[in-house]
């Protein structure tokens, strides 16, 4: 079946899905995005992802080009037309098309909206979760507003590629003080030998993950102790386990960092438990396909 994309008001076949060369997203990275999981034909945590999208937009003094209810309709319709039951939905809003100039266009322009859907191979993700993944560290050289989910992802792109080149699955950014900020496309966690879950608090130095927020809720429900503070690479090496969270991977055990074993070198019980519980606590939308 051919894929369909939603582009500025129209559902079009993928090969015909184009944006203008003077779209400010293309020329200046002037836009924001969201990624939401599709599981068993339903959207996962859509409400929170759309809330975060609105926040990102407002930080850039942008607005949605359509009403939130219309956007929800478009999202469901794009999933329906692609008949994807397990995968992800990607939304991107850019400031729109205008003659290239760094400042905002003088005349109000309509933001551009693109929605795409992609199937994911769940068995591959499950296999990774069963084995645990390796991460490397890279200096966090990003700007200090990474709390906004902008499409300007060059440091993340380079970090992920470096991880790939090293045979690892993700890169964890480390700040100038030696503390882990987050993953290239995920949030980072450790579990101490006392069983305390540690993750960095929300600030301008990380993207507050929706998966992270749900994982904190699960931990509290299970009466696990969560400490929101920065942790160093040394603490990762001394931890009993580590894991990362993201919409596409939910809770993913991390078994090594820079090729050095974490804990037993196998996925730990806390990460496994959070992973099992995840879809019982996340908000599951209505069945679309
Ligand atoms: N990325 N931090 C960064 C830098 C991210 O890019 C992401 C998600 C997260 C986790 O956020 P959430 O739990 O809401 O997915 C944290 C998505 C999946 C992406 O860029 O593909």
mmCIF file of C-alpha atoms and ligand atoms in Angstrom:
data_model
loop_
_atom_site.group_PDB
_atom_site.id
_atom_site.type_symbol
_atom_site.label_atom_id
_atom_site.label_comp_id
_atom_site.label_asym_id
_atom_site.label_seq_id
_atom_site.Cartn_x
_atom_site.Cartn_y
_atom_site.Cartn_z
ATOM 1 C CA UNK A 1 0.000 0.000 0.000
ATOM 2 C CA UNK A 2 1.377 3.440 -0.855
ATOM 3 C CA UNK A 3 2.063 5.939 1.881
ATOM 4 C CA UNK A 4 0.085 9.126 2.247
ATOM 5 C CA UNK A 5 1.299 12.373 3.814
ATOM 6 C CA UNK A 6 -0.705 15.354 5.001
ATOM 7 C CA UNK A 7 0.837 18.574 3.665
ATOM 8 C CA UNK A 8 -0.772 21.956 4.286
ATOM 9 C CA UNK A 9 -4.381 20.908 4.009
ATOM 10 C CA UNK A 10 -4.052 18.002 1.589
ATOM 11 C CA UNK A 11 -3.514 14.270 1.751
ATOM 12 C CA UNK A 12 -1.004 13.414 -0.949
ATOM 13 C CA UNK A 13 0.955 10.345 -2.083
ATOM 14 C CA UNK A 14 4.436 10.360 -0.547
ATOM 15 C CA UNK A 15 6.305 10.958 -3.792
ATOM 16 C CA UNK A 16 4.208 14.062 -4.425
ATOM 17 C CA UNK A 17 4.565 15.415 -0.893
ATOM 18 C CA UNK A 18 6.621 18.596 -1.226
ATOM 19 C CA UNK A 19 7.165 21.868 0.562
ATOM 20 C CA UNK A 20 8.307 25.128 -0.961
ATOM 21 C CA UNK A 21 12.072 25.837 -1.159
ATOM 22 C CA UNK A 22 11.544 29.033 0.821
ATOM 23 C CA UNK A 23 9.816 27.278 3.679
ATOM 24 C CA UNK A 24 11.573 28.675 6.761
ATOM 25 C CA UNK A 25 11.901 25.187 8.183
ATOM 26 C CA UNK A 26 13.955 24.131 5.178
ATOM 27 C CA UNK A 27 16.060 27.294 5.061
ATOM 28 C CA UNK A 28 16.434 28.279 8.700
ATOM 29 C CA UNK A 29 15.306 25.343 10.824
ATOM 30 C CA UNK A 30 12.520 27.660 11.967
ATOM 31 C CA UNK A 31 10.001 25.133 13.210
ATOM 32 C CA UNK A 32 9.018 22.534 15.759
ATOM 33 C CA UNK A 33 7.930 18.905 15.727
ATOM 34 C CA UNK A 34 6.431 16.062 17.703
ATOM 35 C CA UNK A 35 6.662 12.282 17.551
ATOM 36 C CA UNK A 36 3.941 10.134 19.012
ATOM 37 C CA UNK A 37 3.777 6.354 19.217
ATOM 38 C CA UNK A 38 1.057 4.382 17.413
ATOM 39 C CA UNK A 39 0.360 1.086 19.119
ATOM 40 C CA UNK A 40 -2.269 -1.486 18.235
ATOM 41 C CA UNK A 41 -3.924 1.117 16.013
ATOM 42 C CA UNK A 42 -4.182 3.843 18.681
ATOM 43 C CA UNK A 43 -2.191 6.982 19.425
ATOM 44 C CA UNK A 44 -0.278 6.929 22.710
ATOM 45 C CA UNK A 45 -0.251 10.041 24.919
ATOM 46 C CA UNK A 46 -1.527 12.260 22.121
ATOM 47 C CA UNK A 47 -2.912 14.856 24.561
ATOM 48 C CA UNK A 48 0.450 15.422 26.230
ATOM 49 C CA UNK A 49 2.340 15.499 22.923
ATOM 50 C CA UNK A 50 -0.043 18.160 21.600
ATOM 51 C CA UNK A 51 0.312 20.143 24.812
ATOM 52 C CA UNK A 52 4.080 20.100 24.381
ATOM 53 C CA UNK A 53 3.711 21.067 20.708
ATOM 54 C CA UNK A 54 1.680 24.113 21.713
ATOM 55 C CA UNK A 55 4.320 25.064 24.248
ATOM 56 C CA UNK A 56 7.131 24.709 21.685
ATOM 57 C CA UNK A 57 5.145 26.833 19.238
ATOM 58 C CA UNK A 58 4.458 29.562 21.763
ATOM 59 C CA UNK A 59 8.162 29.723 22.732
ATOM 60 C CA UNK A 60 8.866 30.523 19.068
ATOM 61 C CA UNK A 61 5.922 32.951 18.903
ATOM 62 C CA UNK A 62 4.087 30.675 16.498
ATOM 63 C CA UNK A 63 0.609 29.197 16.496
ATOM 64 C CA UNK A 64 -0.993 26.076 15.079
ATOM 65 C CA UNK A 65 -2.330 26.628 11.565
ATOM 66 C CA UNK A 66 -5.563 24.856 12.530
ATOM 67 C CA UNK A 67 -7.683 24.291 15.621
ATOM 68 C CA UNK A 68 -6.410 21.554 17.990
ATOM 69 C CA UNK A 69 -9.538 19.474 17.304
ATOM 70 C CA UNK A 70 -8.883 19.721 13.549
ATOM 71 C CA UNK A 71 -5.265 18.704 14.097
ATOM 72 C CA UNK A 72 -6.397 15.659 16.067
ATOM 73 C CA UNK A 73 -8.686 14.762 13.171
ATOM 74 C CA UNK A 74 -5.835 15.127 10.661
ATOM 75 C CA UNK A 75 -3.600 12.929 12.803
ATOM 76 C CA UNK A 76 -6.188 10.175 12.998
ATOM 77 C CA UNK A 77 -6.992 10.463 9.311
ATOM 78 C CA UNK A 78 -3.307 10.193 8.367
ATOM 79 C CA UNK A 79 -2.968 7.059 10.495
ATOM 80 C CA UNK A 80 -6.162 5.653 8.957
ATOM 81 C CA UNK A 81 -5.098 6.347 5.373
ATOM 82 C CA UNK A 82 -1.737 4.675 5.966
ATOM 83 C CA UNK A 83 -3.261 1.778 7.908
ATOM 84 C CA UNK A 84 -0.368 1.749 10.347
ATOM 85 C CA UNK A 85 -1.096 -0.124 13.555
ATOM 86 C CA UNK A 86 2.369 -0.037 15.081
ATOM 87 C CA UNK A 87 4.667 2.843 14.362
ATOM 88 C CA UNK A 88 4.982 6.545 14.828
ATOM 89 C CA UNK A 89 3.305 9.728 13.736
ATOM 90 C CA UNK A 90 5.456 12.764 12.980
ATOM 91 C CA UNK A 91 4.090 16.322 13.025
ATOM 92 C CA UNK A 92 6.070 19.309 11.906
ATOM 93 C CA UNK A 93 5.039 22.944 12.041
ATOM 94 C CA UNK A 94 7.290 25.549 10.449
ATOM 95 C CA UNK A 95 6.823 29.303 10.370
ATOM 96 C CA UNK A 96 5.841 29.109 6.711
ATOM 97 C CA UNK A 97 7.042 30.351 3.346
ATOM 98 C CA UNK A 98 8.654 33.784 3.002
ATOM 99 C CA UNK A 99 11.614 35.437 1.287
ATOM 100 C CA UNK A 100 14.723 34.410 3.202
ATOM 101 C CA UNK A 101 15.411 36.853 6.010
ATOM 102 C CA UNK A 102 16.380 35.958 9.582
ATOM 103 C CA UNK A 103 13.759 38.137 11.259
ATOM 104 C CA UNK A 104 10.120 37.106 11.198
ATOM 105 C CA UNK A 105 8.269 37.981 7.957
ATOM 106 C CA UNK A 106 6.647 41.447 8.110
ATOM 107 C CA UNK A 107 3.366 40.151 6.740
ATOM 108 C CA UNK A 108 1.678 37.444 8.745
ATOM 109 C CA UNK A 109 2.153 34.090 7.006
ATOM 110 C CA UNK A 110 0.412 30.817 7.570
ATOM 111 C CA UNK A 111 2.540 28.212 9.356
ATOM 112 C CA UNK A 112 3.197 25.057 7.342
ATOM 113 C CA UNK A 113 2.002 21.725 8.732
ATOM 114 C CA UNK A 114 3.187 18.311 7.668
ATOM 115 C CA UNK A 115 1.990 15.026 9.171
ATOM 116 C CA UNK A 116 3.510 11.662 8.271
ATOM 117 C CA UNK A 117 3.105 8.171 9.618
ATOM 118 C CA UNK A 118 5.599 5.339 9.582
ATOM 119 C CA UNK A 119 5.382 1.692 10.543
ATOM 120 C CA UNK A 120 7.962 0.435 13.042
ATOM 121 C CA UNK A 121 9.132 -3.130 13.404
ATOM 122 C CA UNK A 122 8.098 -3.850 16.973
ATOM 123 C CA UNK A 123 9.953 -7.179 17.046
ATOM 124 C CA UNK A 124 13.231 -5.359 16.399
ATOM 125 C CA UNK A 125 12.595 -2.908 19.243
ATOM 126 C CA UNK A 126 11.598 -5.783 21.524
ATOM 127 C CA UNK A 127 14.810 -7.614 20.587
ATOM 128 C CA UNK A 128 16.831 -4.513 21.535
ATOM 129 C CA UNK A 129 14.955 -4.259 24.817
ATOM 130 C CA UNK A 130 15.614 -7.942 25.539
ATOM 131 C CA UNK A 131 19.332 -7.594 24.939
ATOM 132 C CA UNK A 132 19.791 -4.021 26.190
ATOM 133 C CA UNK A 133 21.588 -1.352 24.194
ATOM 134 C CA UNK A 134 24.975 0.352 24.247
ATOM 135 C CA UNK A 135 25.396 4.125 24.454
ATOM 136 C CA UNK A 136 28.381 6.414 24.059
ATOM 137 C CA UNK A 137 28.936 9.859 25.567
ATOM 138 C CA UNK A 138 29.435 13.079 23.621
ATOM 139 C CA UNK A 139 29.938 16.662 24.853
ATOM 140 C CA UNK A 140 26.660 18.549 24.984
ATOM 141 C CA UNK A 141 27.331 21.305 22.486
ATOM 142 C CA UNK A 142 23.699 22.314 21.893
ATOM 143 C CA UNK A 143 22.086 25.704 22.466
ATOM 144 C CA UNK A 144 20.490 26.318 25.859
ATOM 145 C CA UNK A 145 16.828 26.068 24.780
ATOM 146 C CA UNK A 146 16.661 22.354 24.053
ATOM 147 C CA UNK A 147 13.434 22.293 26.089
ATOM 148 C CA UNK A 148 11.807 23.473 22.849
ATOM 149 C CA UNK A 149 11.329 20.584 20.411
ATOM 150 C CA UNK A 150 12.765 22.381 17.387
ATOM 151 C CA UNK A 151 13.625 20.748 14.086
ATOM 152 C CA UNK A 152 17.177 22.160 14.378
ATOM 153 C CA UNK A 153 18.778 18.869 15.401
ATOM 154 C CA UNK A 154 22.294 19.026 13.986
ATOM 155 C CA UNK A 155 24.150 18.216 17.257
ATOM 156 C CA UNK A 156 21.713 15.335 17.813
ATOM 157 C CA UNK A 157 22.253 14.097 14.260
ATOM 158 C CA UNK A 158 26.051 14.154 14.670
ATOM 159 C CA UNK A 159 25.816 12.500 18.097
ATOM 160 C CA UNK A 160 23.612 9.676 16.782
ATOM 161 C CA UNK A 161 25.921 9.120 13.849
ATOM 162 C CA UNK A 162 28.923 8.959 16.184
ATOM 163 C CA UNK A 163 27.053 6.349 18.224
ATOM 164 C CA UNK A 164 26.283 4.382 15.078
ATOM 165 C CA UNK A 165 29.924 4.556 13.957
ATOM 166 C CA UNK A 166 30.927 3.176 17.367
ATOM 167 C CA UNK A 167 28.435 0.302 17.111
ATOM 168 C CA UNK A 168 26.190 1.844 19.804
ATOM 169 C CA UNK A 169 22.494 2.704 19.609
ATOM 170 C CA UNK A 170 22.420 6.143 21.235
ATOM 171 C CA UNK A 171 24.643 8.946 22.437
ATOM 172 C CA UNK A 172 24.227 10.569 25.844
ATOM 173 C CA UNK A 173 25.111 14.242 26.002
ATOM 174 C CA UNK A 174 27.391 15.278 28.868
ATOM 175 C CA UNK A 175 27.527 18.900 30.039
ATOM 176 C CA UNK A 176 30.670 20.894 30.888
ATOM 177 C CA UNK A 177 30.401 19.805 34.550
ATOM 178 C CA UNK A 178 30.472 16.104 33.631
ATOM 179 C CA UNK A 179 26.737 15.480 34.145
ATOM 180 C CA UNK A 180 24.564 13.620 31.668
ATOM 181 C CA UNK A 181 21.873 15.862 30.195
ATOM 182 C CA UNK A 182 19.917 13.476 27.940
ATOM 183 C CA UNK A 183 20.183 11.193 24.925
ATOM 184 C CA UNK A 184 20.365 12.352 21.306
ATOM 185 C CA UNK A 185 16.638 11.532 21.014
ATOM 186 C CA UNK A 186 15.759 10.268 24.490
ATOM 187 C CA UNK A 187 15.924 10.987 28.221
ATOM 188 C CA UNK A 188 18.541 9.282 30.387
ATOM 189 C CA UNK A 189 18.023 7.430 33.674
ATOM 190 C CA UNK A 190 20.017 5.388 36.187
ATOM 191 C CA UNK A 191 19.017 3.178 39.095
ATOM 192 C CA UNK A 192 21.342 3.330 42.100
ATOM 193 C CA UNK A 193 22.298 0.317 44.205
ATOM 194 C CA UNK A 194 19.710 1.473 46.747
ATOM 195 C CA UNK A 195 17.039 1.143 44.067
ATOM 196 C CA UNK A 196 16.554 4.893 43.594
ATOM 197 C CA UNK A 197 15.651 6.020 40.069
ATOM 198 C CA UNK A 198 17.546 9.127 39.051
ATOM 199 C CA UNK A 199 16.789 11.392 36.115
ATOM 200 C CA UNK A 200 17.534 14.993 35.339
ATOM 201 C CA UNK A 201 14.868 17.535 36.331
ATOM 202 C CA UNK A 202 13.065 19.573 33.687
ATOM 203 C CA UNK A 203 14.974 22.705 32.716
ATOM 204 C CA UNK A 204 16.160 24.445 29.563
ATOM 205 C CA UNK A 205 18.959 21.831 29.350
ATOM 206 C CA UNK A 206 16.727 18.890 28.415
ATOM 207 C CA UNK A 207 13.554 18.153 26.524
ATOM 208 C CA UNK A 208 10.983 17.069 29.070
ATOM 209 C CA UNK A 209 10.002 13.735 27.568
ATOM 210 C CA UNK A 210 6.401 12.612 27.603
ATOM 211 C CA UNK A 211 7.661 9.060 28.117
ATOM 212 C CA UNK A 212 9.794 10.324 30.993
ATOM 213 C CA UNK A 213 6.759 11.945 32.599
ATOM 214 C CA UNK A 214 4.772 8.703 32.301
ATOM 215 C CA UNK A 215 7.737 6.659 33.590
ATOM 216 C CA UNK A 216 7.864 8.871 36.712
ATOM 217 C CA UNK A 217 4.164 8.225 37.254
ATOM 218 C CA UNK A 218 4.672 4.465 36.953
ATOM 219 C CA UNK A 219 7.587 4.535 39.382
ATOM 220 C CA UNK A 220 5.505 6.418 41.939
ATOM 221 C CA UNK A 221 2.590 4.015 41.525
ATOM 222 C CA UNK A 222 4.966 1.120 42.099
ATOM 223 C CA UNK A 223 6.316 2.951 45.153
ATOM 224 C CA UNK A 224 9.779 3.254 43.686
ATOM 225 C CA UNK A 225 11.815 6.231 44.800
ATOM 226 C CA UNK A 226 12.561 8.825 42.106
ATOM 227 C CA UNK A 227 15.172 11.524 42.535
ATOM 228 C CA UNK A 228 15.233 14.334 40.005
ATOM 229 C CA UNK A 229 18.813 15.494 39.843
ATOM 230 C CA UNK A 230 21.752 15.529 37.474
ATOM 231 C CA UNK A 231 24.024 12.458 37.538
ATOM 232 C CA UNK A 232 27.600 12.069 36.320
ATOM 233 C CA UNK A 233 29.111 9.486 33.971
ATOM 234 C CA UNK A 234 30.908 8.034 37.036
ATOM 235 C CA UNK A 235 27.510 7.501 38.643
ATOM 236 C CA UNK A 236 26.279 5.713 35.526
ATOM 237 C CA UNK A 237 29.258 3.350 35.795
ATOM 238 C CA UNK A 238 28.529 2.770 39.489
ATOM 239 C CA UNK A 239 24.771 2.314 38.956
ATOM 240 C CA UNK A 240 22.953 -0.980 39.212
ATOM 241 C CA UNK A 241 21.160 -0.271 35.933
ATOM 242 C CA UNK A 242 20.473 2.412 33.356
ATOM 243 C CA UNK A 243 17.823 3.010 30.749
ATOM 244 C CA UNK A 244 16.454 5.618 28.387
ATOM 245 C CA UNK A 245 12.944 6.753 27.567
ATOM 246 C CA UNK A 246 11.402 8.013 24.328
ATOM 247 C CA UNK A 247 8.122 7.753 22.461
ATOM 248 C CA UNK A 248 9.542 5.339 19.918
ATOM 249 C CA UNK A 249 11.411 3.078 22.369
ATOM 250 C CA UNK A 250 9.320 3.591 25.544
ATOM 251 C CA UNK A 251 11.668 2.260 28.266
ATOM 252 C CA UNK A 252 14.897 0.860 26.818
ATOM 253 C CA UNK A 253 17.532 -0.797 29.045
ATOM 254 C CA UNK A 254 21.081 0.529 28.579
ATOM 255 C CA UNK A 255 23.786 -2.015 29.394
ATOM 256 C CA UNK A 256 27.000 -0.169 28.590
ATOM 257 C CA UNK A 257 28.359 3.329 28.257
ATOM 258 C CA UNK A 258 31.519 4.026 26.240
ATOM 259 C CA UNK A 259 31.948 0.225 26.058
ATOM 260 C CA UNK A 260 32.020 -0.110 29.854
ATOM 261 C CA UNK A 261 29.494 -2.389 31.483
ATOM 262 C CA UNK A 262 26.701 -0.945 33.632
ATOM 263 C CA UNK A 263 25.595 -3.112 36.575
ATOM 264 C CA UNK A 264 25.373 -6.757 35.541
ATOM 265 C CA UNK A 265 25.742 -5.795 31.877
ATOM 266 C CA UNK A 266 22.210 -7.085 31.274
ATOM 267 C CA UNK A 267 18.815 -5.333 31.275
ATOM 268 C CA UNK A 268 17.855 -4.644 34.878
ATOM 269 C CA UNK A 269 14.600 -5.462 36.702
ATOM 270 C CA UNK A 270 13.510 -1.823 37.162
ATOM 271 C CA UNK A 271 13.759 -0.990 33.451
ATOM 272 C CA UNK A 272 11.988 -4.253 32.587
ATOM 273 C CA UNK A 273 9.168 -3.528 35.030
ATOM 274 C CA UNK A 274 8.676 0.049 33.797
ATOM 275 C CA UNK A 275 8.652 -1.207 30.235
ATOM 276 C CA UNK A 276 6.002 -3.819 31.025
ATOM 277 C CA UNK A 277 3.828 -1.279 32.833
ATOM 278 C CA UNK A 278 4.239 1.521 30.325
ATOM 279 C CA UNK A 279 1.130 1.044 28.185
ATOM 280 C CA UNK A 280 -1.017 0.388 31.224
ATOM 281 C CA UNK A 281 -0.303 3.897 32.495
ATOM 282 C CA UNK A 282 0.131 5.901 29.253
ATOM 283 C CA UNK A 283 -3.014 7.438 27.768
ATOM 284 C CA UNK A 284 -4.175 5.231 24.921
ATOM 285 C CA UNK A 285 -6.434 6.936 22.380
ATOM 286 C CA UNK A 286 -9.353 5.419 20.554
ATOM 287 C CA UNK A 287 -8.804 2.679 18.020
ATOM 288 C CA UNK A 288 -8.099 4.202 14.595
ATOM 289 C CA UNK A 289 -7.110 1.136 12.552
HETATM 290 N N1 LIG B 1 12.706 12.329 20.358
HETATM 291 N N2 LIG B 1 15.100 14.257 24.388
HETATM 292 C C1 LIG B 1 15.281 14.461 23.072
HETATM 293 C C2 LIG B 1 16.403 15.311 22.619
HETATM 294 C C3 LIG B 1 14.387 13.875 22.152
HETATM 295 O O1 LIG B 1 14.547 14.103 20.837
HETATM 296 C C4 LIG B 1 13.339 13.049 22.616
HETATM 297 C C5 LIG B 1 12.350 12.392 21.694
HETATM 298 C C6 LIG B 1 13.225 12.855 24.007
HETATM 299 C C7 LIG B 1 12.124 11.987 24.595
HETATM 300 O O2 LIG B 1 10.866 12.615 24.499
HETATM 301 P P1 LIG B 1 9.537 11.751 24.398
HETATM 302 O O3 LIG B 1 9.561 10.791 25.518
HETATM 303 O O4 LIG B 1 8.475 12.748 24.521
HETATM 304 O O5 LIG B 1 9.578 11.044 23.061
HETATM 305 C C8 LIG B 1 14.106 13.483 24.858
HETATM 306 C C9 LIG B 1 11.809 11.799 19.359
HETATM 307 C C10 LIG B 1 11.321 10.426 19.643
HETATM 308 C C11 LIG B 1 12.472 11.967 18.009
HETATM 309 O O6 LIG B 1 13.125 12.981 17.830
HETATM 310 O O7 LIG B 1 12.318 11.105 17.138
#
